[in-house]
Amino acid sequence: MPATPPASAASPERAAYFDNAKLLAVVLVVCGHFWEPLIDQPGQRLAKTLYLLVYAFHMPAFILISGFFSRSFTAQPRQMRRLVSGVLIPFLVWGILLAYFTGAVNDTSVSIQPLTPVWVTWFLIALFLWRLSVPLWRNLRAPVTVATLVFLAAGAFSLGAQLSITRVLQFLPYFVLGLTLDPRHLAWLRETRWVKAAAVAVFVVAGAAAYKVAPDLEAVWLYRSKGGPELHVGYARWVFEAGVVFVAGLVLTAAFLALVPARRAWFTSLGAGTMGAFLLHAFIRQGAFAAGFFDHPFVRGLPGLAALTVLCVALTLLLCTRPVQLLLRPLVEPRLNWLFRPEAPTRGAGSHRRK
């Protein structure tokens, strides 16, 4: 999960399960972004199948876990400082850097629009808005129902690209669902044997379905970035197709969480560095695209797809390592003491007895 740590005080020991989930999910993100230039090329049905399967659930999984870790957010001053320094400022900084880098490698002019996210940075502004809204959802009687109605209503309009508001609203139910989850729900998913078996079956069926629809399904339906008017379909059709995609994302997310290893492994510690990998891989992918890497005949063959996938996994692991984390920390978690007032001392601290 390329997101900030829990809003509440974290336990000294990071949960291996969530680090594993975050790392596996960001691996899927990187693979998906590197597969994307291939999916509309002739003879790339397998690449598109993998792409559709991953895009059906990887962002819902990120967002649901983000909601789960936002359950204790109450907009306290310390939480707001962390939200600004760990989400809002990286959104602005990395958006500008990515825009200028993309313009440079493609030799195109750059027009900075601060409120319009640049590619992967949409998730940061979405997380910022979702987390700000947590107190509201915690006070509603039926938050998931209301969030689902908001998602369905969003499809009736063309809301534009600013703040990625369409994605914010269409992915909202996953975040709110994460807010309502109890740790016991996730424990049941990962500890119940028949659920794990069912999860494997779900991915087999979903893979077969993705292979069948790959030649005809437009991937834009999985991005959740457009409403009916922008997709040039009637609202009834949009509700049906978006509803199918939403349910598929929910089922696959549950299956993914059921299959995530719960024990600490050699790669578990890398789960702490997913934010850096999430942001930095975008520059490598844009550079590779501009250099014509995806036009090479080998890359377009089946062995090339396998090699590309292995390289994506290796790249993700490398970008999650501790040295890369330390190098990127000023841009991922900048210290903004100059911006905020000093924290008020805890009540009672340093108090003096009255004489």
mmCIF file of C-alpha atoms in Angstrom:
data_model
loop_
_atom_site.group_PDB
_atom_site.id
_atom_site.type_symbol
_atom_site.label_atom_id
_atom_site.label_comp_id
_atom_site.label_asym_id
_atom_site.label_seq_id
_atom_site.Cartn_x
_atom_site.Cartn_y
_atom_site.Cartn_z
ATOM 1 C CA MET A 1 0.000 0.000 0.000
ATOM 2 C CA PRO A 2 1.632 3.237 -1.091
ATOM 3 C CA ALA A 3 0.144 5.172 1.767
ATOM 4 C CA THR A 4 1.133 6.754 5.009
ATOM 5 C CA PRO A 5 1.342 4.614 8.143
ATOM 6 C CA PRO A 6 -1.699 4.311 10.414
ATOM 7 C CA ALA A 7 -3.070 7.581 11.719
ATOM 8 C CA SER A 8 -2.965 6.144 15.206
ATOM 9 C CA ALA A 9 0.205 5.276 17.062
ATOM 10 C CA ALA A 10 1.688 2.188 15.459
ATOM 11 C CA SER A 11 2.854 -0.782 17.502
ATOM 12 C CA PRO A 12 6.636 -1.178 17.726
ATOM 13 C CA GLU A 13 6.484 -4.309 15.583
ATOM 14 C CA ARG A 14 5.028 -3.859 12.102
ATOM 15 C CA ALA A 15 2.472 -6.498 11.181
ATOM 16 C CA ALA A 16 4.145 -8.857 8.715
ATOM 17 C CA TYR A 17 0.818 -9.547 7.035
ATOM 18 C CA PHE A 18 0.235 -5.926 6.051
ATOM 19 C CA ASP A 19 3.825 -5.386 4.933
ATOM 20 C CA ASN A 20 3.520 -8.488 2.759
ATOM 21 C CA ALA A 21 0.221 -7.241 1.342
ATOM 22 C CA LYS A 22 1.640 -3.807 0.552
ATOM 23 C CA LEU A 23 4.722 -5.235 -1.124
ATOM 24 C CA LEU A 24 2.791 -7.715 -3.263
ATOM 25 C CA ALA A 25 0.320 -5.044 -4.265
ATOM 26 C CA VAL A 26 2.996 -2.561 -5.339
ATOM 27 C CA VAL A 27 4.676 -5.327 -7.360
ATOM 28 C CA LEU A 28 1.395 -5.700 -9.226
ATOM 29 C CA VAL A 29 1.238 -1.941 -9.776
ATOM 30 C CA VAL A 30 4.701 -1.850 -11.311
ATOM 31 C CA CYS A 31 4.002 -4.886 -13.493
ATOM 32 C CA GLY A 32 0.732 -3.376 -14.675
ATOM 33 C CA HIS A 33 2.343 -0.085 -15.650
ATOM 34 C CA PHE A 34 5.083 -1.845 -17.606
ATOM 35 C CA TRP A 35 2.587 -4.168 -19.317
ATOM 36 C CA GLU A 36 0.364 -1.279 -20.348
ATOM 37 C CA PRO A 37 2.269 -0.232 -23.529
ATOM 38 C CA LEU A 38 1.880 -3.790 -24.844
ATOM 39 C CA ILE A 39 -1.779 -4.533 -24.263
ATOM 40 C CA ASP A 40 -3.147 -2.979 -27.459
ATOM 41 C CA GLN A 41 -0.444 -4.438 -29.709
ATOM 42 C CA PRO A 42 -1.263 -7.379 -32.031
ATOM 43 C CA GLY A 43 -0.692 -10.784 -30.477
ATOM 44 C CA GLN A 44 -0.701 -9.463 -26.898
ATOM 45 C CA ARG A 45 -3.840 -11.151 -25.608
ATOM 46 C CA LEU A 46 -1.964 -12.728 -22.690
ATOM 47 C CA ALA A 47 -0.447 -9.382 -21.685
ATOM 48 C CA LYS A 48 -3.870 -7.759 -21.749
ATOM 49 C CA THR A 49 -5.368 -10.638 -19.785
ATOM 50 C CA LEU A 50 -2.794 -10.186 -17.023
ATOM 51 C CA TYR A 51 -3.285 -6.421 -17.144
ATOM 52 C CA LEU A 52 -7.077 -6.643 -16.825
ATOM 53 C CA LEU A 53 -6.828 -9.162 -13.999
ATOM 54 C CA VAL A 54 -4.405 -7.004 -12.012
ATOM 55 C CA TYR A 55 -6.273 -3.758 -12.661
ATOM 56 C CA ALA A 56 -9.528 -5.312 -11.510
ATOM 57 C CA PHE A 57 -8.337 -5.454 -7.901
ATOM 58 C CA HIS A 58 -4.939 -3.909 -7.164
ATOM 59 C CA MET A 59 -6.229 -0.384 -6.484
ATOM 60 C CA PRO A 60 -9.296 -1.607 -4.573
ATOM 61 C CA ALA A 61 -6.895 -3.601 -2.382
ATOM 62 C CA PHE A 62 -4.662 -0.556 -1.787
ATOM 63 C CA ILE A 63 -7.629 1.603 -0.969
ATOM 64 C CA LEU A 64 -9.372 -0.855 1.326
ATOM 65 C CA ILE A 65 -6.168 -1.300 3.356
ATOM 66 C CA SER A 66 -5.723 2.486 3.419
ATOM 67 C CA GLY A 67 -9.197 2.776 4.899
ATOM 68 C CA PHE A 68 -8.428 0.084 7.458
ATOM 69 C CA PHE A 69 -5.374 2.029 8.637
ATOM 70 C CA SER A 70 -7.370 5.273 8.773
ATOM 71 C CA ARG A 71 -9.907 4.035 11.322
ATOM 72 C CA SER A 72 -8.524 6.111 14.196
ATOM 73 C CA PHE A 73 -8.051 9.325 12.230
ATOM 74 C CA THR A 74 -9.804 12.151 14.069
ATOM 75 C CA ALA A 75 -8.061 15.167 12.535
ATOM 76 C CA GLN A 76 -5.979 15.819 15.631
ATOM 77 C CA PRO A 77 -3.127 18.308 15.084
ATOM 78 C CA ARG A 78 -0.435 15.630 14.964
ATOM 79 C CA GLN A 79 -2.456 13.579 12.491
ATOM 80 C CA MET A 80 -3.055 16.619 10.298
ATOM 81 C CA ARG A 81 0.668 17.426 10.274
ATOM 82 C CA ARG A 82 1.425 13.875 9.194
ATOM 83 C CA LEU A 83 -1.262 13.983 6.534
ATOM 84 C CA VAL A 84 0.105 17.207 5.048
ATOM 85 C CA SER A 85 3.780 16.230 5.201
ATOM 86 C CA GLY A 86 3.327 12.584 4.180
ATOM 87 C CA VAL A 87 0.598 12.881 1.549
ATOM 88 C CA LEU A 88 -0.239 16.412 0.381
ATOM 89 C CA ILE A 89 3.307 17.745 -0.003
ATOM 90 C CA PRO A 90 4.550 14.594 -1.796
ATOM 91 C CA PHE A 91 1.539 14.917 -4.129
ATOM 92 C CA LEU A 92 2.625 18.433 -5.116
ATOM 93 C CA VAL A 93 6.369 17.737 -5.252
ATOM 94 C CA TRP A 94 6.225 14.444 -7.122
ATOM 95 C CA GLY A 95 3.577 15.717 -9.513
ATOM 96 C CA ILE A 96 5.840 18.593 -10.563
ATOM 97 C CA LEU A 97 8.902 16.350 -10.831
ATOM 98 C CA LEU A 98 7.068 13.728 -12.877
ATOM 99 C CA ALA A 99 5.533 16.332 -15.183
ATOM 100 C CA TYR A 100 8.905 17.937 -15.951
ATOM 101 C CA PHE A 101 10.637 14.584 -16.331
ATOM 102 C CA THR A 102 8.002 13.304 -18.756
ATOM 103 C CA GLY A 103 8.194 16.524 -20.726
ATOM 104 C CA ALA A 104 11.984 16.316 -20.874
ATOM 105 C CA VAL A 105 12.221 12.709 -22.101
ATOM 106 C CA ASN A 106 9.481 13.285 -24.689
ATOM 107 C CA ASP A 107 10.772 16.742 -25.669
ATOM 108 C CA THR A 108 7.383 18.361 -25.036
ATOM 109 C CA SER A 109 6.370 21.522 -23.255
ATOM 110 C CA VAL A 110 5.120 21.301 -19.692
ATOM 111 C CA SER A 111 2.178 23.116 -18.179
ATOM 112 C CA ILE A 112 1.922 22.676 -14.420
ATOM 113 C CA GLN A 113 -1.630 22.504 -13.083
ATOM 114 C CA PRO A 114 -1.314 21.903 -9.340
ATOM 115 C CA LEU A 115 -4.869 20.629 -8.870
ATOM 116 C CA THR A 116 -4.643 18.115 -11.719
ATOM 117 C CA PRO A 117 -2.745 14.978 -10.652
ATOM 118 C CA VAL A 118 0.055 13.691 -12.863
ATOM 119 C CA TRP A 119 -0.410 9.965 -13.513
ATOM 120 C CA VAL A 120 0.303 7.939 -10.343
ATOM 121 C CA THR A 121 0.064 10.971 -8.048
ATOM 122 C CA TRP A 122 -3.735 10.809 -8.264
ATOM 123 C CA PHE A 123 -3.657 8.268 -5.429
ATOM 124 C CA LEU A 124 -1.974 10.728 -3.074
ATOM 125 C CA ILE A 125 -4.563 13.460 -3.465
ATOM 126 C CA ALA A 126 -7.322 10.863 -3.276
ATOM 127 C CA LEU A 127 -5.881 9.498 -0.023
ATOM 128 C CA PHE A 128 -5.647 13.036 1.332
ATOM 129 C CA LEU A 129 -9.333 13.704 0.607
ATOM 130 C CA TRP A 130 -10.512 10.299 1.820
ATOM 131 C CA ARG A 131 -8.660 10.597 5.105
ATOM 132 C CA LEU A 132 -9.978 14.107 5.696
ATOM 133 C CA SER A 133 -13.483 12.695 5.348
ATOM 134 C CA VAL A 134 -12.992 9.907 7.929
ATOM 135 C CA PRO A 135 -14.792 11.702 10.811
ATOM 136 C CA LEU A 136 -17.856 12.064 8.597
ATOM 137 C CA TRP A 137 -18.020 8.369 7.679
ATOM 138 C CA ARG A 138 -17.460 7.339 11.278
ATOM 139 C CA ASN A 139 -20.607 9.245 12.272
ATOM 140 C CA LEU A 140 -22.980 7.826 9.653
ATOM 141 C CA ARG A 141 -25.344 4.961 10.407
ATOM 142 C CA ALA A 142 -24.706 3.191 7.093
ATOM 143 C CA PRO A 143 -21.412 4.559 5.753
ATOM 144 C CA VAL A 144 -20.778 1.853 3.138
ATOM 145 C CA THR A 145 -24.278 2.247 1.712
ATOM 146 C CA VAL A 146 -23.923 6.018 1.505
ATOM 147 C CA ALA A 147 -20.471 5.738 -0.093
ATOM 148 C CA THR A 148 -21.848 3.285 -2.662
ATOM 149 C CA LEU A 149 -24.661 5.685 -3.530
ATOM 150 C CA VAL A 150 -22.075 8.454 -3.965
ATOM 151 C CA PHE A 151 -20.087 6.189 -6.311
ATOM 152 C CA LEU A 152 -23.181 5.416 -8.380
ATOM 153 C CA ALA A 153 -24.221 9.063 -8.546
ATOM 154 C CA ALA A 154 -20.739 10.109 -9.723
ATOM 155 C CA GLY A 155 -21.179 8.099 -12.906
ATOM 156 C CA ALA A 156 -23.944 10.390 -14.121
ATOM 157 C CA PHE A 157 -21.613 13.371 -14.558
ATOM 158 C CA SER A 158 -18.447 14.546 -16.272
ATOM 159 C CA LEU A 159 -16.545 15.843 -13.251
ATOM 160 C CA GLY A 160 -13.241 16.702 -14.932
ATOM 161 C CA ALA A 161 -9.668 15.877 -14.024
ATOM 162 C CA GLN A 162 -9.048 18.268 -11.143
ATOM 163 C CA LEU A 163 -8.234 16.475 -7.888
ATOM 164 C CA SER A 164 -9.068 13.215 -9.714
ATOM 165 C CA ILE A 165 -12.501 13.744 -8.241
ATOM 166 C CA THR A 166 -14.117 11.030 -10.378
ATOM 167 C CA ARG A 167 -11.715 8.407 -9.063
ATOM 168 C CA VAL A 168 -12.050 9.767 -5.542
ATOM 169 C CA LEU A 169 -15.799 9.183 -5.657
ATOM 170 C CA GLN A 170 -15.841 5.932 -7.611
ATOM 171 C CA PHE A 171 -13.230 4.236 -5.419
ATOM 172 C CA LEU A 172 -14.739 5.701 -2.230
ATOM 173 C CA PRO A 173 -16.730 2.584 -1.164
ATOM 174 C CA TYR A 174 -13.546 0.532 -0.859
ATOM 175 C CA PHE A 175 -12.001 3.094 1.469
ATOM 176 C CA VAL A 176 -15.136 3.355 3.609
ATOM 177 C CA LEU A 177 -15.436 -0.422 3.711
ATOM 178 C CA GLY A 178 -11.866 -0.545 5.031
ATOM 179 C CA LEU A 179 -12.906 1.897 7.772
ATOM 180 C CA THR A 180 -15.636 -0.467 8.917
ATOM 181 C CA LEU A 181 -13.500 -3.617 8.973
ATOM 182 C CA ASP A 182 -12.501 -5.212 12.230
ATOM 183 C CA PRO A 183 -9.116 -6.990 12.476
ATOM 184 C CA ARG A 184 -11.086 -10.196 13.025
ATOM 185 C CA HIS A 185 -12.483 -9.936 9.492
ATOM 186 C CA LEU A 186 -9.002 -9.979 7.976
ATOM 187 C CA ALA A 187 -7.900 -12.696 10.378
ATOM 188 C CA TRP A 188 -10.795 -14.859 9.175
ATOM 189 C CA LEU A 189 -9.776 -14.312 5.560
ATOM 190 C CA ARG A 190 -6.163 -15.315 6.064
ATOM 191 C CA GLU A 191 -6.674 -18.121 8.598
ATOM 192 C CA THR A 192 -9.664 -20.049 7.211
ATOM 193 C CA ARG A 193 -8.478 -22.910 5.036
ATOM 194 C CA TRP A 194 -11.515 -23.195 2.782
ATOM 195 C CA VAL A 195 -11.422 -19.453 2.141
ATOM 196 C CA LYS A 196 -7.880 -19.789 0.813
ATOM 197 C CA ALA A 197 -8.973 -22.616 -1.476
ATOM 198 C CA ALA A 198 -11.910 -20.527 -2.682
ATOM 199 C CA ALA A 199 -9.553 -17.578 -3.270
ATOM 200 C CA VAL A 200 -7.419 -19.678 -5.618
ATOM 201 C CA ALA A 201 -10.553 -20.726 -7.498
ATOM 202 C CA VAL A 202 -11.662 -17.088 -7.730
ATOM 203 C CA PHE A 203 -8.389 -16.082 -9.411
ATOM 204 C CA VAL A 204 -8.571 -19.039 -11.811
ATOM 205 C CA VAL A 205 -12.103 -18.095 -12.851
ATOM 206 C CA ALA A 206 -11.237 -14.393 -13.035
ATOM 207 C CA GLY A 207 -8.185 -15.147 -15.189
ATOM 208 C CA ALA A 208 -10.279 -17.217 -17.592
ATOM 209 C CA ALA A 209 -12.894 -14.453 -17.754
ATOM 210 C CA ALA A 210 -10.211 -11.811 -18.380
ATOM 211 C CA TYR A 211 -8.776 -13.914 -21.212
ATOM 212 C CA LYS A 212 -12.215 -14.238 -22.799
ATOM 213 C CA VAL A 213 -13.066 -10.520 -22.692
ATOM 214 C CA ALA A 214 -9.529 -9.234 -23.368
ATOM 215 C CA PRO A 215 -10.059 -8.584 -27.119
ATOM 216 C CA ASP A 216 -13.203 -6.512 -26.518
ATOM 217 C CA LEU A 217 -13.049 -4.935 -23.056
ATOM 218 C CA GLU A 218 -11.649 -1.417 -22.855
ATOM 219 C CA ALA A 219 -9.315 -1.097 -19.893
ATOM 220 C CA VAL A 220 -10.653 2.406 -19.194
ATOM 221 C CA TRP A 221 -13.575 0.814 -17.334
ATOM 222 C CA LEU A 222 -11.108 -0.394 -14.705
ATOM 223 C CA TYR A 223 -9.510 3.011 -14.147
ATOM 224 C CA ARG A 224 -12.715 4.449 -12.568
ATOM 225 C CA SER A 225 -11.756 7.847 -13.998
ATOM 226 C CA LYS A 226 -14.775 8.507 -16.222
ATOM 227 C CA GLY A 227 -18.521 8.703 -15.870
ATOM 228 C CA GLY A 228 -21.141 7.681 -18.397
ATOM 229 C CA PRO A 229 -20.988 10.919 -20.450
ATOM 230 C CA GLU A 230 -17.203 10.639 -20.884
ATOM 231 C CA LEU A 231 -17.484 6.985 -21.916
ATOM 232 C CA HIS A 232 -20.328 7.867 -24.316
ATOM 233 C CA VAL A 233 -22.743 5.381 -22.796
ATOM 234 C CA GLY A 234 -26.136 5.781 -21.170
ATOM 235 C CA TYR A 235 -26.354 5.959 -17.404
ATOM 236 C CA ALA A 236 -28.125 2.579 -17.119
ATOM 237 C CA ARG A 237 -25.326 0.848 -19.017
ATOM 238 C CA TRP A 238 -22.709 2.677 -16.982
ATOM 239 C CA VAL A 239 -24.317 1.561 -13.703
ATOM 240 C CA PHE A 240 -24.415 -2.055 -14.890
ATOM 241 C CA GLU A 241 -20.839 -2.229 -16.171
ATOM 242 C CA ALA A 242 -19.351 -0.127 -13.371
ATOM 243 C CA GLY A 243 -21.293 -2.253 -10.875
ATOM 244 C CA VAL A 244 -19.854 -5.465 -12.329
ATOM 245 C CA VAL A 245 -16.341 -4.005 -12.165
ATOM 246 C CA PHE A 246 -16.945 -2.845 -8.582
ATOM 247 C CA VAL A 247 -18.137 -6.270 -7.391
ATOM 248 C CA ALA A 248 -15.317 -8.021 -9.231
ATOM 249 C CA GLY A 249 -12.819 -5.713 -7.547
ATOM 250 C CA LEU A 250 -14.317 -6.445 -4.140
ATOM 251 C CA VAL A 251 -14.290 -10.232 -4.590
ATOM 252 C CA LEU A 252 -10.759 -10.270 -5.995
ATOM 253 C CA THR A 253 -9.538 -8.005 -3.193
ATOM 254 C CA ALA A 254 -10.920 -10.457 -0.628
ATOM 255 C CA ALA A 255 -9.252 -13.324 -2.491
ATOM 256 C CA PHE A 256 -5.956 -11.420 -2.629
ATOM 257 C CA LEU A 257 -6.044 -10.665 1.107
ATOM 258 C CA ALA A 258 -6.830 -14.306 1.825
ATOM 259 C CA LEU A 259 -3.728 -15.448 -0.070
ATOM 260 C CA VAL A 260 -1.253 -12.917 1.321
ATOM 261 C CA PRO A 261 1.304 -14.711 3.531
ATOM 262 C CA ALA A 262 0.767 -13.911 7.190
ATOM 263 C CA ARG A 263 4.228 -14.900 8.398
ATOM 264 C CA ARG A 264 7.390 -12.846 8.224
ATOM 265 C CA ALA A 265 9.513 -13.722 5.184
ATOM 266 C CA TRP A 266 12.788 -12.472 3.706
ATOM 267 C CA PHE A 267 10.915 -9.792 1.749
ATOM 268 C CA THR A 268 8.593 -8.595 4.537
ATOM 269 C CA SER A 269 10.766 -5.683 5.642
ATOM 270 C CA LEU A 270 10.589 -4.266 2.103
ATOM 271 C CA GLY A 271 6.910 -3.557 2.707
ATOM 272 C CA ALA A 272 7.939 -0.426 4.591
ATOM 273 C CA GLY A 273 9.329 1.125 1.398
ATOM 274 C CA THR A 274 6.394 0.829 -0.959
ATOM 275 C CA MET A 275 5.705 4.562 -1.185
ATOM 276 C CA GLY A 276 9.109 5.238 -2.704
ATOM 277 C CA ALA A 277 8.745 2.348 -5.149
ATOM 278 C CA PHE A 278 5.260 3.479 -6.108
ATOM 279 C CA LEU A 279 6.469 6.974 -6.985
ATOM 280 C CA LEU A 280 9.936 6.292 -8.376
ATOM 281 C CA HIS A 281 9.028 3.486 -10.778
ATOM 282 C CA ALA A 282 6.891 5.940 -12.757
ATOM 283 C CA PHE A 283 10.041 7.813 -13.846
ATOM 284 C CA ILE A 284 11.744 4.601 -14.977
ATOM 285 C CA ARG A 285 8.691 3.498 -16.907
ATOM 286 C CA GLN A 286 8.278 6.883 -18.616
ATOM 287 C CA GLY A 287 11.951 6.921 -19.531
ATOM 288 C CA ALA A 288 11.757 3.397 -20.962
ATOM 289 C CA PHE A 289 8.700 4.304 -22.992
ATOM 290 C CA ALA A 290 10.316 7.442 -24.415
ATOM 291 C CA ALA A 291 13.450 5.450 -25.305
ATOM 292 C CA GLY A 292 11.429 2.991 -27.395
ATOM 293 C CA PHE A 293 12.032 0.043 -25.061
ATOM 294 C CA PHE A 294 8.559 -1.389 -25.644
ATOM 295 C CA ASP A 295 8.998 -1.312 -29.426
ATOM 296 C CA HIS A 296 11.758 -3.931 -29.353
ATOM 297 C CA PRO A 297 10.620 -7.184 -31.039
ATOM 298 C CA PHE A 298 11.864 -9.310 -28.126
ATOM 299 C CA VAL A 299 9.749 -7.410 -25.600
ATOM 300 C CA ARG A 300 6.635 -8.059 -27.686
ATOM 301 C CA GLY A 301 7.099 -11.819 -27.679
ATOM 302 C CA LEU A 302 6.075 -14.279 -24.973
ATOM 303 C CA PRO A 303 9.645 -14.702 -23.652
ATOM 304 C CA GLY A 304 9.921 -10.913 -23.594
ATOM 305 C CA LEU A 305 6.734 -10.609 -21.530
ATOM 306 C CA ALA A 306 8.081 -13.154 -19.035
ATOM 307 C CA ALA A 307 11.443 -11.367 -18.847
ATOM 308 C CA LEU A 308 9.747 -7.996 -18.463
ATOM 309 C CA THR A 309 7.666 -9.323 -15.574
ATOM 310 C CA VAL A 310 10.737 -10.696 -13.797
ATOM 311 C CA LEU A 311 12.496 -7.349 -14.271
ATOM 312 C CA CYS A 312 9.469 -5.541 -12.809
ATOM 313 C CA VAL A 313 9.531 -7.727 -9.710
ATOM 314 C CA ALA A 314 13.280 -7.181 -9.281
ATOM 315 C CA LEU A 315 12.913 -3.433 -9.831
ATOM 316 C CA THR A 316 10.170 -3.182 -7.227
ATOM 317 C CA LEU A 317 12.197 -5.061 -4.633
ATOM 318 C CA LEU A 318 15.194 -2.845 -5.336
ATOM 319 C CA LEU A 319 13.185 0.367 -4.991
ATOM 320 C CA CYS A 320 11.788 -0.829 -1.642
ATOM 321 C CA THR A 321 15.211 -1.395 -0.076
ATOM 322 C CA ARG A 322 16.399 0.621 2.899
ATOM 323 C CA PRO A 323 19.042 2.692 1.050
ATOM 324 C CA VAL A 324 16.459 3.875 -1.477
ATOM 325 C CA GLN A 325 14.045 4.692 1.354
ATOM 326 C CA LEU A 326 16.661 6.818 3.095
ATOM 327 C CA LEU A 327 17.557 8.587 -0.154
ATOM 328 C CA LEU A 328 13.937 9.454 -0.913
ATOM 329 C CA ARG A 329 12.851 10.338 2.617
ATOM 330 C CA PRO A 330 13.211 14.134 2.165
ATOM 331 C CA LEU A 331 10.786 13.927 -0.777
ATOM 332 C CA VAL A 332 8.456 11.267 0.623
ATOM 333 C CA GLU A 333 8.286 12.337 4.276
ATOM 334 C CA PRO A 334 9.701 15.866 4.423
ATOM 335 C CA ARG A 335 10.163 17.539 7.780
ATOM 336 C CA LEU A 336 7.984 20.626 7.883
ATOM 337 C CA ASN A 337 8.715 21.986 11.347
ATOM 338 C CA TRP A 338 9.125 25.421 9.791
ATOM 339 C CA LEU A 339 5.542 25.280 8.545
ATOM 340 C CA PHE A 340 3.677 24.215 11.666
ATOM 341 C CA ARG A 341 3.407 25.691 15.106
ATOM 342 C CA PRO A 342 5.123 23.765 17.890
ATOM 343 C CA GLU A 343 2.926 21.092 19.388
ATOM 344 C CA ALA A 344 1.168 22.121 22.561
ATOM 345 C CA PRO A 345 2.612 20.383 25.633
ATOM 346 C CA THR A 346 0.583 17.536 27.055
ATOM 347 C CA ARG A 347 -1.791 18.687 29.760
ATOM 348 C CA GLY A 348 -0.158 18.343 33.118
ATOM 349 C CA ALA A 349 3.369 18.159 31.752
ATOM 350 C CA GLY A 350 5.695 20.469 33.601
ATOM 351 C CA SER A 351 2.948 21.709 35.865
ATOM 352 C CA HIS A 352 3.901 23.125 39.224
ATOM 353 C CA ARG A 353 2.281 22.553 42.519
ATOM 354 C CA ARG A 354 0.440 25.504 43.911
ATOM 355 C CA LYS A 355 1.861 26.816 47.117
#
